[in-house]
GROMACS .gro file of C-alpha atoms in nm:
model
  303
    1MET     CA    1  10.641  12.743  10.147
    2SER     CA    2  10.464  13.074  10.118
    3ILE     CA    3  10.387  13.295   9.823
    4HIS     CA    4  10.515  13.649   9.868
    5SER     CA    5  10.275  13.923   9.760
    6ARG     CA    6  10.152  14.260   9.879
    7GLU     CA    7   9.817  14.095   9.941
    8GLN     CA    8   9.749  13.849  10.219
    9VAL     CA    9   9.788  13.501  10.076
   10GLY     CA   10   9.776  13.146  10.197
   11GLN     CA   11  10.051  12.896  10.252
   12LEU     CA   12  10.115  12.645   9.977
   13ILE     CA   13  10.088  12.278  10.076
   14ASP     CA   14  10.383  12.117   9.895
   15GLY     CA   15  10.245  11.785   9.776
   16LYS     CA   16  10.569  11.701   9.597
   17ALA     CA   17  10.777  11.728   9.913
   18ILE     CA   18  10.527  11.537  10.125
   19ALA     CA   19  10.497  11.263   9.862
   20ARG     CA   20  10.876  11.240   9.834
   21ALA     CA   21  10.911  11.191  10.208
   22LEU     CA   22  10.636  10.928  10.210
   23THR     CA   23  10.797  10.741   9.919
   24GLU     CA   24  11.132  10.739  10.100
   25GLN     CA   25  10.964  10.604  10.412
   26ILE     CA   26  10.792  10.331  10.206
   27GLY     CA   27  11.126  10.237  10.052
   28GLN     CA   28  11.273  10.187  10.399
   29GLU     CA   29  10.975   9.977  10.504
   30VAL     CA   30  11.005   9.765  10.188
   31THR     CA   31  11.371   9.697  10.274
   32SER     CA   32  11.273   9.592  10.624
   33PHE     CA   33  10.986   9.379  10.490
   34ILE     CA   34  11.218   9.191  10.253
   35GLY     CA   35  11.481   9.160  10.525
   36GLN     CA   36  11.230   8.962  10.731
   37GLY     CA   37  11.219   8.697  10.461
   38ASN     CA   38  10.914   8.829  10.276
   39PRO     CA   39  10.891   8.853   9.895
   40LEU     CA   40  10.942   9.172   9.699
   41PRO     CA   41  10.605   9.355   9.679
   42GLY     CA   42  10.469   9.356   9.327
   43LEU     CA   43  10.227   9.598   9.161
   44ALA     CA   44  10.045   9.518   8.837
   45VAL     CA   45   9.904   9.813   8.644
   46VAL     CA   46   9.666   9.750   8.354
   47LEU     CA   47   9.599  10.010   8.086
   48VAL     CA   48   9.336   9.949   7.820
   49GLY     CA   49   9.359  10.174   7.514
   50ASN     CA   50   9.614  10.430   7.405
   51ASP     CA   51   9.514  10.752   7.582
   52PRO     CA   52   9.838  10.957   7.587
   53ALA     CA   53   9.774  11.115   7.928
   54SER     CA   54   9.698  10.775   8.083
   55GLU     CA   55  10.010  10.624   7.924
   56VAL     CA   56  10.232  10.893   8.081
   57TYR     CA   57  10.060  10.852   8.416
   58VAL     CA   58  10.097  10.471   8.413
   59LYS     CA   59  10.464  10.488   8.317
   60ASN     CA   60  10.525  10.734   8.600
   61LYS     CA   61  10.364  10.489   8.841
   62ALA     CA   62  10.605  10.221   8.721
   63ILE     CA   63  10.903  10.448   8.774
   64GLN     CA   64  10.795  10.538   9.127
   65THR     CA   65  10.726  10.172   9.207
   66HIS     CA   66  11.084  10.078   9.115
   67ARG     CA   67  11.221  10.372   9.313
   68ALA     CA   68  11.043  10.244   9.623
   69GLY     CA   69  11.215   9.908   9.578
   70MET     CA   70  10.910   9.720   9.453
   71ARG     CA   71  10.845   9.516   9.139
   72SER     CA   72  10.629   9.663   8.863
   73PHE     CA   73  10.423   9.465   8.610
   74MET     CA   74  10.281   9.657   8.313
   75HIS     CA   75   9.995   9.530   8.099
   76MET     CA   76   9.914   9.752   7.800
   77LEU     CA   77   9.601   9.627   7.620
   78PRO     CA   78   9.448   9.751   7.295
   79GLU     CA   79   9.136   9.967   7.282
   80SER     CA   80   8.944   9.672   7.133
   81THR     CA   81   8.997   9.453   7.440
   82THR     CA   82   8.670   9.292   7.548
   83GLN     CA   83   8.542   9.281   7.904
   84ASP     CA   84   8.587   8.902   7.917
   85GLU     CA   85   8.948   8.932   7.804
   86LEU     CA   86   9.018   9.190   8.074
   87LEU     CA   87   8.846   8.975   8.339
   88ASP     CA   88   9.057   8.676   8.232
   89LEU     CA   89   9.374   8.881   8.285
   90ILE     CA   90   9.254   8.996   8.630
   91GLU     CA   91   9.185   8.634   8.723
   92GLN     CA   92   9.546   8.548   8.630
   93LEU     CA   93   9.680   8.843   8.830
   94ASN     CA   94   9.469   8.746   9.130
   95ALA     CA   95   9.627   8.400   9.125
   96ASN     CA   96   9.984   8.522   9.071
   97PRO     CA   97  10.175   8.511   9.404
   98ARG     CA   98  10.434   8.760   9.277
   99ILE     CA   99  10.165   9.029   9.244
  100HIS     CA  100  10.030   9.189   9.563
  101GLY     CA  101   9.851   9.486   9.414
  102ILE     CA  102   9.638   9.527   9.100
  103LEU     CA  103   9.531   9.859   8.953
  104VAL     CA  104   9.323   9.896   8.637
  105GLN     CA  105   9.366  10.248   8.502
  106LEU     CA  106   9.040  10.438   8.455
  107PRO     CA  107   8.859  10.540   8.242
  108LEU     CA  108   8.800  10.220   8.045
  109PRO     CA  109   8.664  10.189   7.690
  110ARG     CA  110   8.284  10.196   7.654
  111GLN     CA  111   8.250   9.820   7.606
  112ILE     CA  112   8.389   9.752   7.954
  113ASP     CA  113   8.193   9.807   8.277
  114PRO     CA  114   8.436   9.954   8.534
  115VAL     CA  115   8.226   9.833   8.831
  116VAL     CA  116   8.243   9.473   8.712
  117VAL     CA  117   8.617   9.500   8.653
  118THR     CA  118   8.692   9.666   8.987
  119ASN     CA  119   8.495   9.407   9.177
  120ALA     CA  120   8.678   9.125   8.998
  121ILE     CA  121   9.001   9.226   9.169
  122ALA     CA  122   9.069   9.028   9.485
  123PRO     CA  123   8.992   9.263   9.779
  124HIS     CA  124   9.336   9.220   9.935
  125LYS     CA  125   9.494   9.316   9.599
  126ASP     CA  126   9.257   9.605   9.528
  127VAL     CA  127   9.517   9.879   9.586
  128ASP     CA  128   9.290  10.147   9.441
  129GLY     CA  129   9.038  10.064   9.714
  130LEU     CA  130   8.744  10.100   9.478
  131GLY     CA  131   8.589   9.753   9.498
  132GLU     CA  132   8.268   9.699   9.691
  133VAL     CA  133   8.444   9.509   9.973
  134ASN     CA  134   8.695   9.783  10.049
  135ALA     CA  135   8.433  10.059   9.994
  136GLY     CA  136   8.207   9.881  10.241
  137ARG     CA  137   8.484   9.848  10.496
  138LEU     CA  138   8.555  10.221  10.465
  139ALA     CA  139   8.185  10.303  10.514
  140LEU     CA  140   8.175  10.085  10.825
  141GLY     CA  141   8.500  10.226  10.961
  142THR     CA  142   8.674   9.887  10.959
  143GLU     CA  143   9.018   9.798  10.823
  144GLY     CA  144   9.051   9.790  10.446
  145ILE     CA  145   9.238   9.947  10.157
  146VAL     CA  146   9.158  10.319  10.123
  147PRO     CA  147   9.139  10.480   9.776
  148CYS     CA  148   9.469  10.647   9.690
  149THR     CA  149   9.354  11.001   9.608
  150PRO     CA  150   9.133  11.054   9.916
  151LEU     CA  151   9.404  10.901  10.137
  152GLY     CA  152   9.655  11.144   9.987
  153CYS     CA  153   9.416  11.435  10.048
  154LEU     CA  154   9.380  11.332  10.411
  155MET     CA  155   9.757  11.322  10.453
  156LEU     CA  156   9.782  11.671  10.304
  157LEU     CA  157   9.519  11.801  10.546
  158LYS     CA  158   9.707  11.640  10.834
  159SER     CA  159  10.028  11.810  10.725
  160VAL     CA  160   9.854  12.135  10.826
  161HIS     CA  161   9.626  12.012  11.111
  162GLN     CA  162   9.746  11.729  11.331
  163ASP     CA  163   9.397  11.686  11.471
  164LEU     CA  164   9.091  11.733  11.252
  165THR     CA  165   8.840  11.668  11.530
  166GLY     CA  166   8.543  11.904  11.528
  167LYS     CA  167   8.635  12.087  11.206
  168HIS     CA  168   8.365  12.142  10.948
  169ALA     CA  169   8.485  11.968  10.633
  170VAL     CA  170   8.309  12.041  10.305
  171VAL     CA  171   8.361  11.809  10.009
  172ILE     CA  172   8.252  11.943   9.668
  173GLY     CA  173   8.193  11.645   9.439
  174ALA     CA  174   8.028  11.316   9.526
  175SER     CA  175   8.198  11.065   9.298
  176ASN     CA  176   8.283  10.710   9.400
  177LEU     CA  177   8.645  10.781   9.312
  178VAL     CA  178   8.702  11.076   9.544
  179GLY     CA  179   8.404  11.255   9.697
  180LYS     CA  180   8.228  10.970   9.878
  181PRO     CA  181   8.540  10.799  10.018
  182MET     CA  182   8.679  11.142  10.115
  183ALA     CA  183   8.367  11.213  10.320
  184GLN     CA  184   8.399  10.875  10.491
  185LEU     CA  185   8.762  10.938  10.581
  186LEU     CA  186   8.680  11.280  10.725
  187LEU     CA  187   8.396  11.131  10.932
  188LYS     CA  188   8.646  10.882  11.069
  189GLU     CA  189   8.861  11.178  11.174
  190ASN     CA  190   8.567  11.317  11.377
  191CYS     CA  191   8.494  11.602  11.138
  192THR     CA  192   8.147  11.742  11.073
  193VAL     CA  193   8.113  11.660  10.702
  194SER     CA  194   7.898  11.819  10.432
  195VAL     CA  195   7.898  11.705  10.069
  196GLY     CA  196   7.804  11.938   9.785
  197HIS     CA  197   7.720  11.813   9.437
  198ILE     CA  198   7.552  11.911   9.114
  199HIS     CA  199   7.207  11.920   9.275
  200THR     CA  200   7.308  12.125   9.582
  201LYS     CA  201   7.103  12.444   9.573
  202ASP     CA  202   7.364  12.678   9.720
  203VAL     CA  203   7.698  12.508   9.674
  204ARG     CA  204   7.885  12.839   9.708
  205GLY     CA  205   7.723  12.906  10.048
  206LEU     CA  206   7.801  12.552  10.160
  207ALA     CA  207   8.165  12.581  10.054
  208ARG     CA  208   8.204  12.902  10.256
  209GLU     CA  209   8.118  12.711  10.574
  210GLY     CA  210   8.413  12.478  10.546
  211ASP     CA  211   8.716  12.499  10.774
  212LEU     CA  212   8.844  12.230  10.538
  213LEU     CA  213   8.742  12.236  10.170
  214VAL     CA  214   8.814  11.945   9.935
  215VAL     CA  215   8.715  12.005   9.572
  216ALA     CA  216   8.687  11.718   9.322
  217THR     CA  217   8.438  11.801   9.045
  218GLY     CA  218   8.638  11.785   8.722
  219LYS     CA  219   8.520  12.138   8.631
  220HIS     CA  220   8.819  12.367   8.621
  221GLY     CA  221   8.798  12.703   8.798
  222LEU     CA  222   8.458  12.622   8.952
  223VAL     CA  223   8.544  12.735   9.305
  224ARG     CA  224   8.617  13.108   9.315
  225GLY     CA  225   8.779  13.308   9.590
  226ASP     CA  226   8.445  13.416   9.737
  227TRP     CA  227   8.347  13.051   9.785
  228ILE     CA  228   8.617  13.005  10.049
  229LYS     CA  229   8.597  13.075  10.420
  230PRO     CA  230   8.886  13.306  10.515
  231GLY     CA  231   9.171  13.097  10.656
  232ALA     CA  232   9.028  12.766  10.535
  233THR     CA  233   9.250  12.479  10.421
  234VAL     CA  234   9.178  12.403  10.055
  235ILE     CA  235   9.260  12.077   9.878
  236ASP     CA  236   9.218  12.096   9.499
  237VAL     CA  237   9.186  11.747   9.348
  238GLY     CA  238   9.094  11.863   8.996
  239ILE     CA  239   9.341  11.864   8.709
  240THR     CA  240   9.254  11.983   8.358
  241ARG     CA  241   9.477  12.086   8.068
  242VAL     CA  242   9.362  12.416   7.917
  243PRO     CA  243   9.500  12.627   7.627
  244THR     CA  244   9.699  12.943   7.691
  245PRO     CA  245   9.697  13.267   7.487
  246GLU     CA  246  10.045  13.168   7.361
  247GLY     CA  247   9.901  12.859   7.195
  248ARG     CA  248  10.037  12.619   7.454
  249THR     CA  249   9.857  12.436   7.736
  250ARG     CA  250   9.879  12.439   8.113
  251LEU     CA  251   9.735  12.237   8.399
  252VAL     CA  252   9.471  12.394   8.622
  253GLY     CA  253   9.253  12.270   8.906
  254ASP     CA  254   8.888  12.294   9.007
  255VAL     CA  255   8.974  12.597   9.224
  256ALA     CA  256   9.049  12.941   9.076
  257PHE     CA  257   9.391  12.947   9.238
  258ASP     CA  258   9.483  13.312   9.193
  259GLU     CA  259   9.165  13.416   9.373
  260ALA     CA  260   9.160  13.137   9.630
  261VAL     CA  261   9.518  13.186   9.746
  262LYS     CA  262   9.427  13.535   9.865
  263VAL     CA  263   9.161  13.395  10.099
  264ALA     CA  264   9.271  13.046  10.207
  265GLY     CA  265   9.496  12.978  10.502
  266HIS     CA  266   9.656  12.683  10.321
  267ILE     CA  267   9.601  12.556   9.969
  268THR     CA  268   9.735  12.288   9.732
  269PRO     CA  269   9.870  12.401   9.393
  270VAL     CA  270   9.791  12.233   9.060
  271PRO     CA  271  10.014  12.069   8.957
  272GLY     CA  272  10.227  11.969   9.255
  273GLY     CA  273   9.959  11.911   9.514
  274VAL     CA  274   9.731  11.606   9.516
  275GLY     CA  275   9.878  11.436   9.208
  276PRO     CA  276  10.212  11.327   9.360
  277MET     CA  277  10.034  11.209   9.675
  278THR     CA  278   9.806  10.978   9.474
  279ILE     CA  279  10.105  10.783   9.340
  280ALA     CA  280  10.280  10.778   9.679
  281CYS     CA  281   9.963  10.639   9.839
  282LEU     CA  282   9.942  10.374   9.567
  283LEU     CA  283  10.287  10.256   9.678
  284HIS     CA  284  10.174  10.270  10.040
  285ASN     CA  285   9.869  10.055   9.958
  286THR     CA  286  10.081   9.805   9.764
  287LEU     CA  287  10.309   9.751  10.060
  288GLN     CA  288  10.010   9.711  10.293
  289ALA     CA  289   9.859   9.461  10.047
  290ALA     CA  290  10.183   9.262  10.050
  291LYS     CA  291  10.176   9.248  10.428
  292VAL     CA  292   9.813   9.131  10.429
  293THR     CA  293   9.897   8.864  10.168
  294GLN     CA  294  10.175   8.729  10.388
  295LYS     CA  295   9.933   8.708  10.681
  296ILE     CA  296   9.688   8.517  10.463
  297ILE     CA  297   9.962   8.276  10.353
  298ARG     CA  298  10.084   8.220  10.710
  299GLY     CA  299   9.726   8.162  10.822
  300SER     CA  300   9.676   7.897  10.554
  301ASP     CA  301  10.005   7.734  10.654
  302VAL     CA  302   9.890   7.715  11.014
  303GLY     CA  303   9.554   7.571  10.909
   0.00000   0.00000   0.00000
């Protein structure tokens, strides 16, 4: 889909359409998986606290899980939940054979250490791919569960470029959630990868070198049009709600879209770009986790 303007503009990467196609494909694979005598894949999502945005996001995950033909388990815990209480729940979910994927919605309240919680999830059920085992596997280039958002970003890049080999990919943002795993995925695709972060001296100059530019900083409008190499493919992971002059709010990304779209070859919008892909990739990871679980069960039966 292209934007029509008198000025030269980039092509929009339709994350909604790509996510819809992926979800439909997953639904077909789930039907086939069950038809082979396997159990219905189950996803448990845990939300601690009552953050309205997180509540909406979690409920949307449940809806999409059902649409893909999988079972959804919701656990809504109060803000006062202790770390030990949350770890006890995760232990129960790890042991539950009906649950193949576990996701604890971040951020967590201050009294809970997200690293401890993430690592408590059984690696084969860690559908967010953030535990040390899966992060290590990604770093080594071996098989594991890949974090949903970076995986979705990679799929969006591949919707434009079938082969990423040799391209200079620049990732702005070095978080454990997106930036670091994104860089690892791009290395696996034979890209030359540069990572810019808060201490990079000339992050604008670095960004302008990227044939592929993935931005995940949490600072809306950071990347301006003159940060982008003409014709580059831009993936905007950021999403922030900002007020409008009319007294309402709207969602914006880390990239100044109106400027960037005049320079980029392809670009994701916010909303409608990375967000839908994150949920679709969560469903993808849940199905893969269910398949791995069945292999583990069959292996124990043989032994």
